Amino acid sequence: GELGEFRQVPLSCPAVAACIPAYGPLVFEARLSLGLSTAIGHPECACIPSASSRCPRGVSLRSPTTTELFFDNHDVRFVSHHGGTIWDEASLHTVPRDVELGVSEVVEGCPGSYDEPLGTEKVTEAEIIAAGNLLPSSAVEGKWCLVRRGGCHVTAKYKLCRASGAAGMVILDHGNFEGDQESTIHLSEEEYLIWPSNAMPVLFLSSAASAKVEEAVRADGQEVKIAVGPSIGGSNDETDFSIGGGLRVYNMFTEEKKHFPGLFSTVDWIEASDSRPLLFVCVPGETGIVMLDISDPMNNPRIIAETQIRCRRRGWADYRLIDFQRGDRWITTIVDPSDFGNLLYYYDTTDVTGWVYIGQLHANWENARDGLGQVRNVDPAGMLQVVTWHCSDVFCGKNHGDSIYFVDASRTPRLTAKARLPLTKGSFARDVACSNTSVCAVSLTWDGIVLVDAHEGPNQYQVIAGQVGEEFDAKEPTPVDLTYKVFAGVQKVYASKAYPNLWYVEVPEFDENLRLQGEEFAEYVQSNRLQTVRLIDYERPPPQPPSATRRASFTLQVAGEVDMTELGIAARGSIADAVGIPVRRVNIVSILKESSTGGSVEIVLEILEGADGQPPAVALQELGEQVSNPKSQLRAESPLAKMPSVNVTGPLLTGLPASPASHSAGGFTYIGCFASASNASSELVVIGGLQGIAECSRACLAWPFFSLQGHGLCRCISTYGQEGAVDGCDCLGSNVGDGRGCVYSQGGSQLLGHTWEMPTRGRVLATIVATPFFILGFDVIPYDIARTETSLLHVTDSGKECCDPGDRMPMVGFKPDSFRMVVSYLYEKGEVVCVSKSSLRASAKTRVTIRVGPFHQGNSDITNVRLQVFFGNELVCEAKEIGFGKADASSGVTVYAGSPWHPPANANLANVDYGAMMPTAAIPDWTASSSRRRRRGGGRDSRGDHVSQFVSGMIIVAAVALAVCAGVALWHRHKKAVAQAGARAQAAPGTTFVVGQPTEVGHDPNQPDAWPTQIPTGAPVVVTTPTKGKAPV
């Protein structure tokens, strides 16, 4: 149907801050604190009475025979060579200080007629001076240059008076036109560049005031004085607008209006909550954002909270906050309050008098500091938010403003996806509004409007409909017109609250012909149309099962031999730079080469989650565009592109398996210390810059084995041991050792929880098999401290909180009133409590690693067991010379995300994994080490010795069983680990192997829960392969 105007109510002034809440027929209005020099268009609206400034401003006429004060004056506007209004300090409402001058005689003041170049708006002051037809300096120098309106453009009059030495100009209206008038003075490019240093005050008096001035000049001549400035003013009886700050409220149904001047003076912006009777007001200066209760808006709006959050009005954002309900809490998003930094702040405002900071997001996806546009909720609960960018490629370079971004704000806010938009040069996403079906309408200015589906499913974040380009009756502009595309086409968009998939859009009319004819901006761009947009017959496809989105691959063509180490390092750094992410987020999973002399090389990579929770999908999308574009940074300018004889051919393939079925995600088992393999294998992948065993394991999930070498070098390998086993690997140190590496097999640990979840009391995260030596890792984002000790994780095999071995394996939480971490570990002699020396950063993600296992520096003493806690790569706590919590592997161990016995921490957990950590040196000579321990004494009983020996024996059993269960026991000269067995055999179910005689530790298979017994040195270790349907022994 047709849309019709319901009612029109005049505001108190033409240029004000106004907002319309979603729940009623109200309009709230306040005066802007722009300052007179920045109040373009209607500077009188920014005038607030004070001791030093009168409102409204007037013009004072003083002579021996008369004194007059004029208020009915016209506006003067200054325009740049681009046609845009510019700030000035020269008109009635913008002169910064009082100016009182004498007057000249009244002249026409035209250096030429309208038909002559010197009489048009394009004339420059330099051209007037060159022509030589100036006014006599004695007549105008240091005075108001009095000129009658007409005969030539006012620009020519202004520049003639200034070139002739006048100190100001007064335009005397002839009265041929009724109503409010406006005069425009144009500046050339050269004049604009030095503006406002060349500004000269100018007044445009009404015909009535002009007549009085001419009468005074005829009577008193040069004794007439005209003054203008902040102190010149008085009553507003003769003006057509209201003065004064504060809040004005209009009821559009009853046409009632109220003014509450005492609440505040001027504002930078005001916005009403869509869900609560609250008004948020940005008050300049020290006050910041204040909150008003508007439950009784026509009688008693009142300030109920002052936040001290600094704010100001700049930029293109129409919405400065989002206020919404999530469960029983109220959340408020503040959008870039200082207009610098592209920051989104999130607060819990359930208690309106005490805002609680939740977190923040740096929206730096296109620029670190400026350009942020609209931020709106996709769904009513604010789980997903959409962000636009208000800078087109005309001003901000290639590919700016051509995407919208989606933020997962369900917990810690993070970028989750972006959607490309069909834009031509100069356009950008002006506004966005989402329906209650999670379909978002995006206005594209000149290019029309599109609809993007933000709901989960195959079409998520895709453009599903729209009217763009020729369909929208758009025409290709010339380059000089590109700036006007900002104001043309579809502008504001509003989603209907009553009808699904219906939007109201503002569509100004842009008349290019009028602009070319020199008409004013208000003539050729008119905001006078409102239209509806409806999505019809859209059936959303059902959601598909989630697929892995963190892995991808692309191909290279290489000629000749290429150093695989250099290739891996160049690829990793080039990919990170090309997609704008830290290099630590890029793992090169594998580099597969067809031959050693050249050909096709496939790079399989993995993009890890960002520190702020940013998922890999965004970076992979950008990488796909880089790979497909021959002129992109990756393919044309990166270190990878500049390697001799290397060419990226693509395309990017995504959705590769995140972890092969044959391996546990993040799992590993120590095999031994071996001489480093050479770089000749075509299956060898070299990855630099990874930190520690767990990271190397995750990077090499596609490979059966991996090796840590040198200073943090990680190699993914398919075979090992060709160069033989060696001693002296420091697997936990910063340098493993020269010419050697610690080799691990994949599998052995468990990924307990991947998605972000907050701990709750007694929530079972997983049931695992726990080992004496282990690595427990997790990502954590803490939010608020508590007055009591709180729990993150609790690992127990007893179902008890304390105080026997196995009750805390370990327990992890926070100290009271702090983000310092507490790790409690119970072993056979008692409890060790490790408290981190530093605190975690609030609302920031940190990878925490807890290690319990042997530590050595050049020796093989397995009794030196330590508890270590790391924040990232920083060791924050260490407990030395501790014992074992449990001596053997325990099944059915419960991992709680939030202890049943302690309050849960206010934090988020993700990527929790648990893995066995085996001894980090070659297996020691147990006879010698046992003798040393007996001689040393030190309080350890035989049970402790047997525990150490048993664990070492289990390492051998685990290594043999791993090969046997695979069907082949293939041992590559494991001189220490398998005592030179060199055995190669085909295993059938139920087969028993005698592996060798390396140990004095045994175990009674008839008493699986008993402690290991001492047996004679030299007795064989027995390993039995599993019979079908039974577990291995």
Coordinates of C-alpha atoms in Angstrom, one line a residue, residues 326 333 344-346 358-362 365 383 385 407-416 611-614 781 783 843 908:
R326 CA 20.1 -11.8 27.5
T333 CA 27.2 -2.4 23.7
L344 CA 33.3 -1.9 21.0
Y345 CA 32.8 -2.0 24.7
Y346 CA 30.4 -4.5 26.4
I358 CA 32.4 -7.5 30.4
G359 CA 34.9 -7.0 27.6
Q360 CA 35.8 -5.2 24.4
L361 CA 36.5 -5.9 20.8
H362 CA 38.9 -4.0 18.5
W365 CA 39.6 -5.4 10.2
M383 CA 24.3 -13.3 20.3
Q385 CA 26.0 -8.6 15.8
V407 CA 30.6 -10.6 15.6
D408 CA 29.8 -13.5 17.9
A409 CA 28.9 -11.6 21.1
S410 CA 27.5 -14.6 23.0
R411 CA 30.4 -14.6 25.4
T412 CA 33.7 -12.9 24.6
P413 CA 33.0 -10.8 21.5
R414 CA 34.9 -12.0 18.4
L415 CA 34.8 -11.7 14.7
T416 CA 33.2 -14.7 13.2
A611 CA 43.8 -14.5 20.7
D612 CA 40.4 -12.7 20.8
G613 CA 38.6 -15.8 19.8
Q614 CA 38.5 -14.9 16.1
I781 CA 39.4 -16.0 29.4
Y783 CA 36.1 -12.0 33.4
S843 CA 38.9 -10.5 29.2
N908 CA 35.4 -19.1 29.7

